[in-house]
Amino acid sequence: MESFEYTAHAARVIFGAGTLSRLPDEVARLGAARPLLLTTPSRRAVAAGVRAAARFDGVAAHTPVEVTARALEVARSNGVDCLVSLGGGSSTGLGKALVARTGLPLIAVPTTYAGSEMTPVLGETENGAKTTRSDPALVPRTVIYDVALTTSLPAGVSVTSGLNAMAHAVEALRSPRANPVVDGFAVDAITRLGRALPRVVERPEDLDARADALTGAWLAGMCLGAVGTGPHHKLCHVLGGSYGLPHAETHAVLLPHTMAQHAAAAPGAMRRIAAALGVSDAPTGVFDLAARLAAPRSLAELGLTEQGLAEVAGAQPGAGPLLREAWLGNRPAVTGGRPDLTRLTGEVVASFAGAPDKRLAALLGDLARRLHGFVADNDVTEAEWQAAIGFLTETGQLCSPTRQEFVLLSDTLGVSSAVDLLTHSRSPGTTPSAVLGPFYVDGPPDVPHGADLAEGLPGVPLRAEVTVTDPDGRPVPDAVVDVWQSNQDGFYDVQLPDLEGPVLRARLRSDEHGRLWFRSILPSEYPIPADGPVGRMLRATGRHPYRAPHLHFMISAPGHRRLITQLFVAGGPYLGSDAVFGVKDELIVDFPAHEDGSRSVAFTFRIEPDH
Ligand code: BEZ
Ligand code: FE
């Protein structure tokens, strides 16, 4: 069980395209009427369209206190009653600095992916020294995300700012303050940023991609606001503070390397990040994403000299090797120095190449490739692999002429249905097939039309009329039709060792009109055998073992392809959650009830001629 603390910073969020137009309403909602607009000269054009009691467009990076003092003067001399920041992290920063000094409410309109609007943290600089404080009162009261304002954000800034946001989400996943709420935000943020940034670079004006990226940035900001920063961020700050490296770019360069360093200690977080990005290894996945986005790659490129590198490395115990790799711009080694399987996999695949049966060689080669990929991608441990082998061993040991646990395994994994769907992609006009199941016995007793398959067993009497035709409706005479089903309690005869001879299974032949009929009992739902390893798997995954009520048919006729299928009782239970994924809509048929309590079914099977 997990214990955690989670503090939400309440902010009202308005998200959409063109939402800046909602600003006057949001100002009024706060009971204010005289906003001070804080922005940068580069955003003057957008700012000009915003009604404000006063404006300050001298926002500067790192929130210098002198700039804040000037903005404060503007606020005071104009009698403003709320603050509106429009721009990136620096604009939001100035907004928070003024909140700290005036207590006025702040509405943030972020135009980058910095995420600072979601955090209670304010960093300021005075005489070159940086101070930070954290106070829930500094969080903006309202955040307006206007996707339309982000389309003009240049690709380069979008990328570095987006990777900065991703870094916050990555750090949140392995933070000691992590919790399930934040983990959810983090994974979603990484997923969105990972898929949106390449699209943003390709088409900066694509509103959908921009909305995805901005949502990712918002979620990453929530992560940052909830759990704060970690060792990666601290290293970035050292490089930014003492060597003047640009903040977002430094994040982009360092992130894959700090991830690689911490990967071994946080395998769970790395797996989730890799899955969110759709890659097999998280640090190299982030490196490759950054490369694809043409983000800066090395600290050298950002202006860190070799001497600077030596100094930071000396001052940051344990970070030397990773800083050097980042300085050079190398791709990090795959997590935990995990060996590359390419060669081994290649050898195994090649070992089959000489097989006289080329199909066998191809199937075994691909199986080996996929199994190697499976164990690598999932970091399967030795204990897990032993457990898997133990499971398969038990599955085999349980098999006997009357118990086919491997068929059950294939069925419950949906593989039997997959093979069935792929091999019997039928021509239109023929009856769909369905899985054979483990209870077919070859050579059932021949019986005449009208025979009672139940031979007096208890159950709801059933009369079945079957017609076999070709796809054009022409009768197929002399078709051999094997039928089998469970008894009223859901058991097949082979499951009941005390039972005398075969029951509820028979072989009939169609007459010259393609017809045959028999009597039996209504099939009922039943659990597939669940006392073995497959049953354990179902229980371990919260799945039920039931099959929807059905009759089995195997139909063979000269000049036609054999059809193995089932008829399901319409209205019966488990049609939507059959344990072996065997139900097909066209096989659900009416079994109407009659006055004497009996039921009947009439069905025409259309079988495919052999071509
Ligand atoms: C059956 O319908 O007989 C069946 C099919 C798959 C697994 C178990 C039973
Ligand atoms: Fe069955």
Coordinates of C-alpha atoms and ligand atoms in Angstrom, one line a residue:
M1 CA 0.0 0.0 0.0
E2 CA 1.1 3.5 -0.8
S3 CA 0.8 6.6 1.4
F4 CA 1.2 10.0 0.0
E5 CA 0.3 13.7 0.2
Y6 CA -1.1 15.7 -2.6
T7 CA -1.9 19.4 -2.7
A8 CA -3.8 20.7 -5.6
H9 CA -3.3 24.4 -6.4
A10 CA -6.7 25.5 -7.4
A11 CA -6.6 27.6 -10.6
R12 CA -9.5 28.2 -12.9
V13 CA -8.5 27.1 -16.4
I14 CA -10.0 28.4 -19.6
F15 CA -8.7 26.3 -22.6
G16 CA -9.4 26.7 -26.3
A17 CA -8.6 28.7 -29.4
G18 CA -9.4 32.4 -29.2
T19 CA -10.0 32.3 -25.5
L20 CA -8.1 35.5 -24.9
S21 CA -11.4 37.2 -25.8
R22 CA -12.7 35.8 -22.5
L23 CA -10.3 38.0 -20.5
P24 CA -12.8 40.9 -19.7
D25 CA -15.3 38.4 -18.3
E26 CA -12.6 36.7 -16.2
V27 CA -11.4 40.1 -14.9
A28 CA -15.0 40.9 -13.9
R29 CA -15.4 37.4 -12.4
L30 CA -12.6 38.3 -9.9
G31 CA -14.6 41.5 -9.0
A32 CA -11.9 43.6 -10.7
A33 CA -12.2 46.3 -13.4
R34 CA -8.7 47.9 -13.7
P35 CA -6.2 45.2 -14.9
L36 CA -2.5 45.9 -15.3
L37 CA -1.2 44.0 -18.4
L38 CA 2.3 42.6 -18.1
T39 CA 4.1 41.6 -21.2
T40 CA 7.2 41.9 -23.4
P41 CA 7.8 44.3 -26.3
S42 CA 7.7 41.3 -28.7
R43 CA 4.0 40.7 -27.7
R44 CA 3.0 44.3 -28.1
A45 CA 0.8 43.5 -31.1
V46 CA -1.3 41.0 -29.2
A47 CA -1.3 43.1 -26.1
A48 CA -2.7 46.1 -28.1
G49 CA -5.9 44.2 -28.5
V50 CA -6.3 43.7 -24.8
R51 CA -8.2 46.4 -22.8
A52 CA -6.3 47.3 -19.7
A53 CA -6.1 50.2 -17.2
A54 CA -2.3 50.2 -17.4
R55 CA 0.4 48.4 -19.3
F56 CA 4.0 47.3 -18.5
D57 CA 5.9 45.7 -21.4
G58 CA 9.4 45.6 -19.8
V59 CA 9.2 41.9 -18.6
A60 CA 12.8 40.5 -18.4
A61 CA 14.2 37.0 -17.9
H62 CA 14.9 35.7 -14.4
T63 CA 12.5 38.3 -12.8
P64 CA 15.1 41.0 -11.7
V65 CA 13.8 42.9 -8.6
E66 CA 14.5 46.3 -10.3
V67 CA 12.1 45.4 -13.1
T68 CA 9.5 44.4 -10.6
A69 CA 9.9 47.7 -8.8
R70 CA 9.2 49.6 -12.0
A71 CA 6.1 47.5 -12.7
L72 CA 5.0 48.0 -9.1
E73 CA 5.2 51.8 -9.6
V74 CA 3.0 51.5 -12.7
A75 CA 0.5 49.4 -10.7
R76 CA 0.4 51.9 -7.9
S77 CA 0.2 55.1 -9.9
N78 CA -2.7 53.6 -12.0
G79 CA -4.8 52.2 -9.1
V80 CA -5.0 48.8 -10.8
D81 CA -7.1 46.1 -9.1
C82 CA -5.8 42.9 -10.8
L83 CA -2.8 41.6 -12.8
V84 CA -2.8 40.0 -16.2
S85 CA 0.5 38.4 -17.4
L86 CA 0.7 37.6 -21.1
G87 CA 3.7 35.7 -22.4
G88 CA 6.1 33.0 -21.3
G89 CA 7.6 32.0 -17.9
S90 CA 9.1 35.5 -17.4
S91 CA 5.8 37.3 -17.8
T92 CA 4.2 34.8 -15.3
G93 CA 7.2 35.3 -13.1
L94 CA 6.7 39.1 -13.0
G95 CA 3.0 38.5 -12.3
K96 CA 3.8 36.4 -9.3
A97 CA 6.4 38.9 -8.1
L98 CA 3.7 41.6 -8.1
V99 CA 1.2 39.3 -6.4
A100 CA 3.8 38.8 -3.6
R101 CA 4.0 42.6 -3.2
T102 CA 0.4 43.7 -3.7
G103 CA -1.8 40.7 -2.9
L104 CA -3.7 41.5 -6.1
P105 CA -5.2 38.5 -8.1
L106 CA -3.3 37.3 -11.2
I107 CA -4.7 36.0 -14.4
A108 CA -2.0 34.3 -16.5
V109 CA -2.2 34.0 -20.2
P110 CA 0.8 31.7 -21.0
T111 CA 2.1 31.7 -24.6
T112 CA 4.8 29.1 -24.2
Y113 CA 5.1 25.7 -22.5
A114 CA 6.9 26.9 -19.4
G115 CA 4.2 25.7 -17.0
S116 CA 5.1 28.3 -14.3
E117 CA 1.4 29.3 -14.2
M118 CA 0.6 26.1 -12.4
T119 CA 3.2 26.4 -9.7
P120 CA 3.4 28.3 -6.4
V121 CA 7.1 29.0 -7.0
L122 CA 8.7 32.4 -7.7
G123 CA 12.3 32.8 -8.6
E124 CA 13.8 36.3 -8.5
T125 CA 17.2 37.8 -9.1
E126 CA 18.8 40.6 -7.1
N127 CA 22.3 41.8 -7.9
G128 CA 22.8 38.6 -9.9
A129 CA 21.9 36.3 -7.0
K130 CA 18.8 34.1 -7.4
T131 CA 16.3 33.6 -4.6
T132 CA 13.2 31.3 -4.7
R133 CA 10.1 31.2 -2.6
S134 CA 7.1 29.0 -2.7
D135 CA 3.7 30.2 -1.5
P136 CA 0.3 28.9 -2.6
A137 CA -0.9 32.5 -2.6
L138 CA 1.3 33.2 -5.7
V139 CA -0.6 30.8 -7.9
P140 CA -2.6 32.6 -10.6
R141 CA -6.3 32.6 -9.8
T142 CA -7.2 32.0 -13.4
V143 CA -5.2 30.7 -16.4
I144 CA -6.3 31.3 -19.9
Y145 CA -4.7 29.0 -22.4
D146 CA -5.3 30.4 -25.9
V147 CA -4.1 27.8 -28.4
A148 CA -4.2 30.5 -31.1
L149 CA -1.6 32.5 -29.3
T150 CA 0.9 29.6 -29.5
T151 CA 0.8 29.1 -33.2
S152 CA 3.3 32.0 -33.6
L153 CA 5.7 30.5 -31.1
P154 CA 8.7 29.7 -33.3
A155 CA 9.5 26.0 -33.8
G156 CA 12.8 26.2 -32.0
V157 CA 11.3 27.8 -28.8
S158 CA 8.3 25.4 -29.0
V159 CA 10.8 22.5 -29.0
T160 CA 13.0 23.7 -26.1
S161 CA 10.1 24.9 -24.1
G162 CA 8.2 21.7 -24.7
L163 CA 11.2 19.5 -23.7
N164 CA 11.6 21.7 -20.6
A165 CA 7.9 20.8 -19.8
M166 CA 8.7 17.1 -20.5
A167 CA 11.6 17.3 -18.1
H168 CA 9.2 18.4 -15.3
A169 CA 6.9 15.4 -16.0
V170 CA 9.9 13.0 -16.1
E171 CA 11.2 14.3 -12.8
A172 CA 7.7 14.1 -11.2
L173 CA 7.6 10.3 -12.0
R174 CA 10.7 9.6 -10.0
S175 CA 10.2 12.2 -7.3
P176 CA 10.1 11.1 -3.7
R177 CA 6.9 13.1 -3.5
A178 CA 5.3 11.2 -6.5
N179 CA 1.7 10.0 -6.1
P180 CA -0.8 8.4 -8.4
V181 CA -2.5 11.7 -9.3
V182 CA 0.7 13.3 -10.4
D183 CA 1.9 10.1 -12.1
G184 CA -1.2 10.2 -14.2
F185 CA -0.6 13.8 -15.2
A186 CA 3.0 13.1 -15.9
V187 CA 2.4 10.1 -18.2
D188 CA -0.3 12.0 -20.1
A189 CA 2.0 15.1 -20.4
I190 CA 4.9 13.0 -21.8
T191 CA 2.5 11.2 -24.2
R192 CA 1.1 14.4 -25.5
L193 CA 4.4 16.3 -25.8
G194 CA 6.1 13.3 -27.4
R195 CA 3.5 13.0 -30.1
A196 CA 2.7 16.7 -30.5
L197 CA 6.1 18.3 -30.8
P198 CA 7.1 16.6 -34.1
R199 CA 3.8 17.8 -35.6
V200 CA 4.3 21.3 -34.2
V201 CA 7.7 21.5 -35.9
E202 CA 6.3 20.2 -39.1
R203 CA 3.3 22.5 -39.1
P204 CA 3.6 25.2 -36.5
E205 CA 0.1 26.5 -37.3
D206 CA -1.6 23.2 -36.8
L207 CA -4.1 24.0 -34.1
D208 CA -4.7 20.4 -33.1
A209 CA -1.0 19.7 -32.6
R210 CA -0.7 23.0 -30.7
A211 CA -3.6 22.1 -28.4
D212 CA -2.1 18.7 -27.7
A213 CA 1.3 20.3 -26.8
L214 CA -0.3 23.1 -24.7
T215 CA -2.4 20.5 -22.8
G216 CA 0.8 18.5 -22.2
A217 CA 2.5 21.7 -21.0
W218 CA -0.4 22.4 -18.6
L219 CA -0.2 18.9 -17.2
A220 CA 3.6 19.1 -16.9
G221 CA 3.1 22.4 -15.0
M222 CA 0.7 20.7 -12.6
C223 CA 3.4 18.1 -12.0
L224 CA 5.9 20.8 -11.3
G225 CA 3.5 22.6 -9.0
A226 CA 2.6 19.4 -7.1
V227 CA 6.0 17.8 -6.5
G228 CA 8.6 20.5 -7.3
T229 CA 11.9 19.8 -9.0
G230 CA 14.5 17.1 -8.7
P231 CA 18.2 16.5 -9.3
H232 CA 18.0 17.1 -13.1
H233 CA 16.5 20.5 -12.6
K234 CA 19.1 21.4 -9.9
L235 CA 21.9 20.6 -12.4
C236 CA 20.2 22.7 -15.0
H237 CA 20.1 25.6 -12.6
V238 CA 23.7 25.3 -11.7
L239 CA 24.6 25.5 -15.4
G240 CA 22.2 28.4 -16.0
G241 CA 23.1 30.3 -12.8
S242 CA 26.9 30.0 -12.9
Y243 CA 27.6 29.6 -16.6
G244 CA 24.7 31.6 -18.2
L245 CA 23.4 28.6 -20.2
P246 CA 19.9 29.2 -21.5
H247 CA 17.3 27.4 -19.2
A248 CA 15.1 25.5 -21.6
E249 CA 17.9 24.5 -24.0
T250 CA 19.9 23.2 -21.1
H251 CA 17.0 21.0 -20.1
A252 CA 16.7 19.7 -23.6
V253 CA 20.4 18.7 -23.7
L254 CA 20.7 17.3 -20.2
L255 CA 17.4 15.4 -19.9
P256 CA 18.4 12.1 -21.7
H257 CA 21.7 12.0 -19.8
T258 CA 20.2 12.6 -16.3
M259 CA 17.6 10.0 -17.2
A260 CA 20.2 7.5 -18.2
Q261 CA 22.1 8.1 -14.9
H262 CA 19.0 7.6 -12.8
A263 CA 17.4 4.8 -14.9
A264 CA 18.7 1.9 -12.9
A265 CA 17.2 3.3 -9.7
A266 CA 13.8 4.0 -11.3
P267 CA 13.0 1.2 -13.6
G268 CA 9.3 1.6 -13.2
A269 CA 9.3 5.3 -14.1
M270 CA 11.5 4.5 -17.1
R271 CA 9.1 1.8 -18.3
R272 CA 6.2 4.3 -18.1
I273 CA 8.1 7.0 -19.9
A274 CA 9.2 4.6 -22.6
A275 CA 5.6 3.4 -23.0
A276 CA 4.3 7.0 -23.2
L277 CA 6.8 7.7 -25.9
G278 CA 6.3 4.4 -27.7
V279 CA 9.9 3.4 -27.5
S280 CA 11.8 0.5 -25.8
D281 CA 14.2 2.6 -23.8
A282 CA 13.3 5.9 -22.2
P283 CA 16.6 7.9 -22.1
T284 CA 17.6 7.1 -25.7
G285 CA 14.0 7.6 -26.7
V286 CA 14.1 11.2 -25.3
F287 CA 17.5 11.7 -27.0
D288 CA 16.2 10.5 -30.3
L289 CA 13.1 12.7 -30.0
A290 CA 15.2 15.8 -29.3
A291 CA 17.4 14.9 -32.3
R292 CA 14.4 14.6 -34.5
L293 CA 13.1 17.9 -33.3
A294 CA 16.6 19.5 -34.1
A295 CA 16.9 20.6 -30.5
P296 CA 20.4 21.6 -29.3
R297 CA 22.4 18.4 -28.6
S298 CA 25.4 19.3 -26.6
L299 CA 26.4 21.6 -23.7
A300 CA 29.4 22.7 -25.9
E301 CA 26.9 24.0 -28.4
L302 CA 25.2 26.0 -25.7
G303 CA 28.5 27.8 -24.9
L304 CA 29.9 25.7 -22.0
T305 CA 33.7 25.7 -22.4
E306 CA 35.8 22.7 -21.6
Q307 CA 37.1 24.5 -18.6
G308 CA 33.6 25.3 -17.5
L309 CA 32.8 21.6 -17.8
A310 CA 35.7 20.6 -15.6
E311 CA 34.5 23.1 -13.0
V312 CA 30.9 22.0 -12.8
A313 CA 31.9 18.4 -12.9
G314 CA 34.3 19.0 -10.0
A315 CA 31.6 20.7 -8.0
Q316 CA 28.8 18.1 -8.7
P317 CA 29.8 14.8 -7.2
G318 CA 28.7 11.9 -9.3
A319 CA 27.6 14.0 -12.3
G320 CA 31.0 14.2 -14.0
P321 CA 30.5 11.4 -16.5
L322 CA 27.0 12.4 -17.5
L323 CA 28.0 16.0 -17.9
R324 CA 30.9 15.0 -20.2
E325 CA 28.5 12.9 -22.3
A326 CA 26.1 15.8 -22.5
W327 CA 28.9 18.2 -23.3
L328 CA 30.0 16.0 -26.2
G329 CA 26.4 15.5 -27.3
N330 CA 26.7 11.7 -27.3
R331 CA 23.6 9.4 -27.4
P332 CA 23.3 7.8 -23.9
A333 CA 23.9 4.1 -23.6
V334 CA 20.7 2.1 -23.5
T335 CA 19.3 1.9 -19.9
G336 CA 21.4 0.2 -17.3
G337 CA 24.0 -0.6 -19.9
R338 CA 21.6 -3.3 -21.1
P339 CA 23.3 -5.4 -23.7
D340 CA 22.2 -4.9 -27.2
L341 CA 20.5 -8.1 -28.4
T342 CA 20.8 -7.4 -32.1
R343 CA 23.7 -9.8 -32.6
L344 CA 22.3 -12.6 -30.5
T345 CA 18.9 -12.3 -32.2
G346 CA 20.5 -12.3 -35.6
E347 CA 22.4 -15.5 -34.8
V348 CA 19.3 -17.3 -33.7
V349 CA 17.3 -16.2 -36.7
A350 CA 20.2 -17.2 -39.0
S351 CA 20.4 -20.6 -37.3
F352 CA 17.0 -21.5 -38.9
A353 CA 17.9 -20.2 -42.3
G354 CA 19.2 -23.6 -43.6
A355 CA 16.0 -25.5 -42.8
P356 CA 14.7 -27.2 -45.9
D357 CA 11.2 -26.0 -45.1
K358 CA 11.5 -22.2 -45.8
R359 CA 8.2 -21.5 -44.1
L360 CA 9.4 -23.2 -40.9
A361 CA 12.6 -21.2 -41.0
A362 CA 10.6 -17.9 -41.5
L363 CA 8.1 -18.7 -38.7
L364 CA 10.7 -19.8 -36.1
G365 CA 13.0 -16.8 -37.0
D366 CA 10.2 -14.4 -36.5
L367 CA 9.1 -16.1 -33.3
A368 CA 12.6 -15.8 -31.9
R369 CA 12.8 -12.1 -33.0
R370 CA 9.5 -11.3 -31.3
L371 CA 10.3 -13.3 -28.1
H372 CA 13.7 -11.5 -27.8
G373 CA 11.9 -8.2 -28.3
F374 CA 9.3 -9.2 -25.8
V375 CA 11.8 -10.0 -23.0
A376 CA 13.9 -6.9 -23.8
D377 CA 11.0 -4.4 -24.1
N378 CA 9.4 -5.6 -20.9
D379 CA 12.6 -6.1 -19.0
V380 CA 11.5 -9.6 -18.2
T381 CA 13.4 -10.8 -15.2
E382 CA 14.9 -14.3 -14.7
A383 CA 12.2 -15.1 -12.1
E384 CA 9.4 -14.0 -14.5
W385 CA 10.8 -16.1 -17.3
Q386 CA 11.1 -19.1 -14.9
A387 CA 7.5 -18.5 -13.9
A388 CA 6.4 -18.4 -17.5
I389 CA 8.2 -21.7 -18.3
G390 CA 6.6 -23.2 -15.1
F391 CA 3.2 -22.1 -16.4
L392 CA 3.8 -23.7 -19.8
T393 CA 5.1 -26.9 -18.2
E394 CA 2.0 -27.2 -16.1
T395 CA -0.1 -26.5 -19.1
G396 CA 1.5 -29.4 -20.9
Q397 CA 1.4 -31.7 -18.0
L398 CA -2.3 -31.3 -17.7
C399 CA -3.0 -32.2 -21.3
S400 CA -4.5 -35.7 -21.9
P401 CA -6.8 -37.2 -24.5
T402 CA -9.7 -35.6 -22.7
R403 CA -8.1 -32.4 -21.4
Q404 CA -6.5 -29.9 -23.8
E405 CA -5.1 -27.1 -21.7
F406 CA -3.0 -25.6 -24.6
V407 CA -6.1 -25.2 -26.7
L408 CA -7.7 -23.4 -23.7
L409 CA -4.6 -21.2 -23.5
S410 CA -4.7 -20.3 -27.1
D411 CA -8.5 -19.7 -26.9
T412 CA -8.4 -17.5 -23.8
L413 CA -5.5 -15.4 -25.3
G414 CA -7.7 -14.9 -28.4
V415 CA -5.1 -16.6 -30.6
S416 CA -7.5 -19.3 -31.8
S417 CA -10.0 -16.6 -32.8
A418 CA -7.3 -14.6 -34.5
V419 CA -6.1 -17.6 -36.6
D420 CA -9.8 -18.4 -37.3
L421 CA -10.5 -14.8 -38.5
L422 CA -7.4 -14.8 -40.6
T423 CA -7.7 -18.2 -42.3
H424 CA -11.4 -18.1 -42.8
S425 CA -11.7 -14.6 -44.2
R426 CA -14.6 -15.9 -46.1
S427 CA -16.2 -15.1 -49.3
P428 CA -19.5 -13.2 -48.8
G429 CA -22.5 -15.3 -48.5
T430 CA -21.0 -18.1 -46.4
T431 CA -21.5 -18.8 -42.7
P432 CA -18.7 -17.5 -40.5
S433 CA -16.6 -20.0 -38.7
A434 CA -15.8 -20.2 -34.9
V435 CA -13.2 -21.9 -32.8
L436 CA -13.2 -25.7 -32.5
G437 CA -12.6 -25.7 -28.7
P438 CA -11.1 -28.7 -26.8
F439 CA -14.2 -30.9 -26.6
Y440 CA -14.5 -32.2 -30.2
V441 CA -14.0 -36.0 -30.4
D442 CA -13.4 -37.4 -33.9
G443 CA -15.8 -40.0 -35.2
P444 CA -19.0 -39.3 -33.2
P445 CA -21.8 -41.9 -33.4
D446 CA -23.8 -41.9 -36.6
V447 CA -27.4 -41.2 -35.9
P448 CA -30.5 -41.0 -38.1
H449 CA -32.6 -37.8 -38.6
G450 CA -34.8 -37.1 -35.6
A451 CA -32.5 -38.9 -33.1
D452 CA -32.4 -37.5 -29.6
L453 CA -28.7 -36.5 -28.8
A454 CA -29.6 -36.1 -25.1
E455 CA -30.8 -39.7 -24.7
G456 CA -33.1 -38.7 -21.9
L457 CA -30.8 -36.4 -20.0
P458 CA -32.6 -33.6 -18.2
G459 CA -32.9 -30.2 -19.8
V460 CA -35.2 -28.0 -21.9
P461 CA -36.2 -30.0 -25.0
L462 CA -34.8 -28.6 -28.2
R463 CA -35.6 -29.4 -31.8
A464 CA -33.0 -28.4 -34.4
E465 CA -33.5 -28.1 -38.2
V466 CA -30.4 -27.7 -40.2
T467 CA -30.1 -26.9 -43.9
V468 CA -26.7 -27.0 -45.7
T469 CA -26.4 -25.0 -48.9
D470 CA -23.8 -23.4 -51.1
P471 CA -23.5 -19.6 -51.1
D472 CA -26.2 -19.3 -53.8
G473 CA -28.7 -21.3 -51.7
R474 CA -28.3 -24.5 -53.6
P475 CA -28.8 -27.5 -51.3
V476 CA -25.7 -29.6 -50.5
P477 CA -26.7 -33.2 -50.1
D478 CA -24.6 -35.8 -48.3
A479 CA -22.9 -33.3 -46.1
V480 CA -21.5 -34.9 -42.9
V481 CA -22.6 -32.8 -40.0
D482 CA -21.0 -33.4 -36.6
V483 CA -22.8 -31.8 -33.6
W484 CA -21.6 -31.5 -30.0
Q485 CA -22.7 -29.6 -27.0
S486 CA -22.6 -29.5 -23.2
N487 CA -25.2 -30.9 -20.8
Q488 CA -27.6 -28.9 -18.7
D489 CA -24.9 -28.4 -16.1
G490 CA -22.4 -27.1 -18.6
F491 CA -20.3 -30.3 -18.9
Y492 CA -19.3 -32.2 -22.1
D493 CA -19.4 -36.0 -21.8
V494 CA -15.5 -36.2 -21.9
Q495 CA -15.5 -34.2 -18.7
L496 CA -17.6 -36.8 -16.9
P497 CA -15.6 -40.0 -16.6
D498 CA -18.6 -41.9 -15.0
L499 CA -20.7 -41.3 -18.1
E500 CA -21.4 -44.3 -20.3
G501 CA -20.4 -43.7 -23.9
P502 CA -20.7 -40.6 -26.0
V503 CA -23.7 -38.3 -25.3
L504 CA -24.7 -35.0 -26.7
R505 CA -22.5 -35.5 -29.7
A506 CA -23.5 -37.1 -33.0
R507 CA -22.9 -37.3 -36.8
L508 CA -25.8 -36.8 -39.2
R509 CA -25.9 -36.6 -43.0
S510 CA -27.9 -34.1 -45.0
D511 CA -30.6 -35.4 -47.4
E512 CA -31.1 -34.6 -51.0
H513 CA -32.6 -31.2 -50.0
G514 CA -29.5 -30.5 -47.9
R515 CA -31.6 -31.0 -44.7
L516 CA -31.4 -32.8 -41.5
W517 CA -33.0 -32.6 -38.0
F518 CA -32.4 -33.8 -34.5
R519 CA -33.6 -33.4 -31.0
S520 CA -31.5 -32.5 -28.0
I521 CA -31.6 -30.1 -25.0
L522 CA -31.1 -26.3 -24.9
P523 CA -27.4 -25.6 -24.3
S524 CA -26.5 -23.4 -21.3
E525 CA -23.6 -21.2 -20.4
Y526 CA -20.7 -22.9 -18.8
P527 CA -17.3 -22.2 -17.4
I528 CA -14.4 -23.4 -19.4
P529 CA -12.2 -25.8 -17.3
A530 CA -10.7 -23.4 -14.7
D531 CA -8.9 -25.8 -12.4
G532 CA -5.6 -25.5 -14.2
P533 CA -3.0 -22.9 -15.1
V534 CA -5.4 -21.2 -17.6
G535 CA -8.0 -20.8 -14.8
R536 CA -5.3 -19.3 -12.6
M537 CA -4.5 -16.8 -15.3
L538 CA -8.2 -15.8 -15.6
R539 CA -8.5 -15.3 -11.9
A540 CA -5.2 -13.4 -11.7
T541 CA -6.6 -11.0 -14.2
G542 CA -10.1 -10.7 -12.9
R543 CA -11.6 -12.5 -15.9
H544 CA -14.6 -14.8 -15.7
P545 CA -14.4 -18.3 -17.3
Y546 CA -17.8 -18.4 -19.0
R547 CA -18.8 -19.2 -22.5
A548 CA -22.1 -18.0 -23.9
P549 CA -24.6 -20.9 -24.6
H550 CA -23.9 -22.5 -28.0
L551 CA -24.1 -25.6 -30.2
H552 CA -21.0 -26.8 -32.1
F553 CA -21.1 -27.9 -35.7
M554 CA -18.4 -29.3 -38.0
I555 CA -19.7 -29.6 -41.6
S556 CA -17.8 -31.5 -44.4
A557 CA -19.1 -32.1 -47.9
P558 CA -17.4 -33.3 -51.0
G559 CA -16.2 -30.4 -53.2
H560 CA -16.6 -27.9 -50.3
R561 CA -14.4 -26.5 -47.6
R562 CA -15.0 -27.8 -44.1
L563 CA -16.8 -25.4 -41.8
I564 CA -16.3 -25.5 -38.1
T565 CA -18.7 -23.1 -36.3
Q566 CA -21.1 -22.6 -33.4
L567 CA -24.6 -21.2 -33.0
F568 CA -25.2 -18.9 -30.0
V569 CA -28.5 -18.6 -28.3
A570 CA -29.8 -15.1 -28.8
G571 CA -30.5 -13.3 -25.5
G572 CA -28.2 -15.7 -23.6
P573 CA -25.7 -14.6 -21.0
Y574 CA -22.0 -13.7 -21.8
L575 CA -22.6 -13.0 -25.5
G576 CA -20.6 -9.8 -25.0
S577 CA -17.8 -11.3 -22.8
D578 CA -17.3 -14.8 -24.0
A579 CA -14.2 -16.2 -22.3
V580 CA -12.6 -17.4 -25.6
F581 CA -13.7 -14.4 -27.8
G582 CA -15.7 -16.8 -30.0
V583 CA -19.0 -15.0 -30.5
K584 CA -19.8 -13.5 -33.9
D585 CA -22.9 -11.5 -34.5
E586 CA -24.0 -13.6 -37.5
L587 CA -23.9 -16.7 -35.3
I588 CA -26.3 -15.4 -32.7
V589 CA -29.6 -16.9 -33.6
D590 CA -33.2 -17.1 -32.2
F591 CA -34.1 -20.3 -30.3
P592 CA -37.9 -19.5 -30.0
A593 CA -39.9 -21.0 -27.1
H594 CA -43.0 -23.0 -27.7
E595 CA -46.2 -23.5 -25.6
D596 CA -45.1 -26.9 -24.2
G597 CA -41.9 -25.3 -22.9
S598 CA -39.7 -26.7 -25.6
R599 CA -37.4 -24.6 -27.8
S600 CA -36.4 -24.9 -31.4
V601 CA -33.8 -23.6 -33.8
A602 CA -33.6 -23.6 -37.6
F603 CA -30.5 -22.5 -39.4
T604 CA -29.1 -22.7 -42.9
F605 CA -25.3 -23.1 -43.1
R606 CA -23.9 -21.8 -46.3
I607 CA -20.6 -23.5 -47.0
E608 CA -17.9 -22.5 -49.5
P609 CA -17.1 -24.6 -52.6
D610 CA -13.5 -25.8 -53.0
H611 CA -11.9 -23.8 -55.8
Ligands
BEZ1 C1 -16.1 -24.9 -26.4 O1 -16.9 -24.2 -26.8 O2 -16.3 -26.1 -26.3 C2 -14.8 -24.3 -25.9 C3 -14.1 -23.5 -26.7 C4 -12.9 -23.0 -26.3 C5 -12.5 -23.2 -25.0 C6 -13.2 -24.1 -24.2 C7 -14.4 -24.6 -24.6
FE2 FE -18.5 -25.5 -26.3

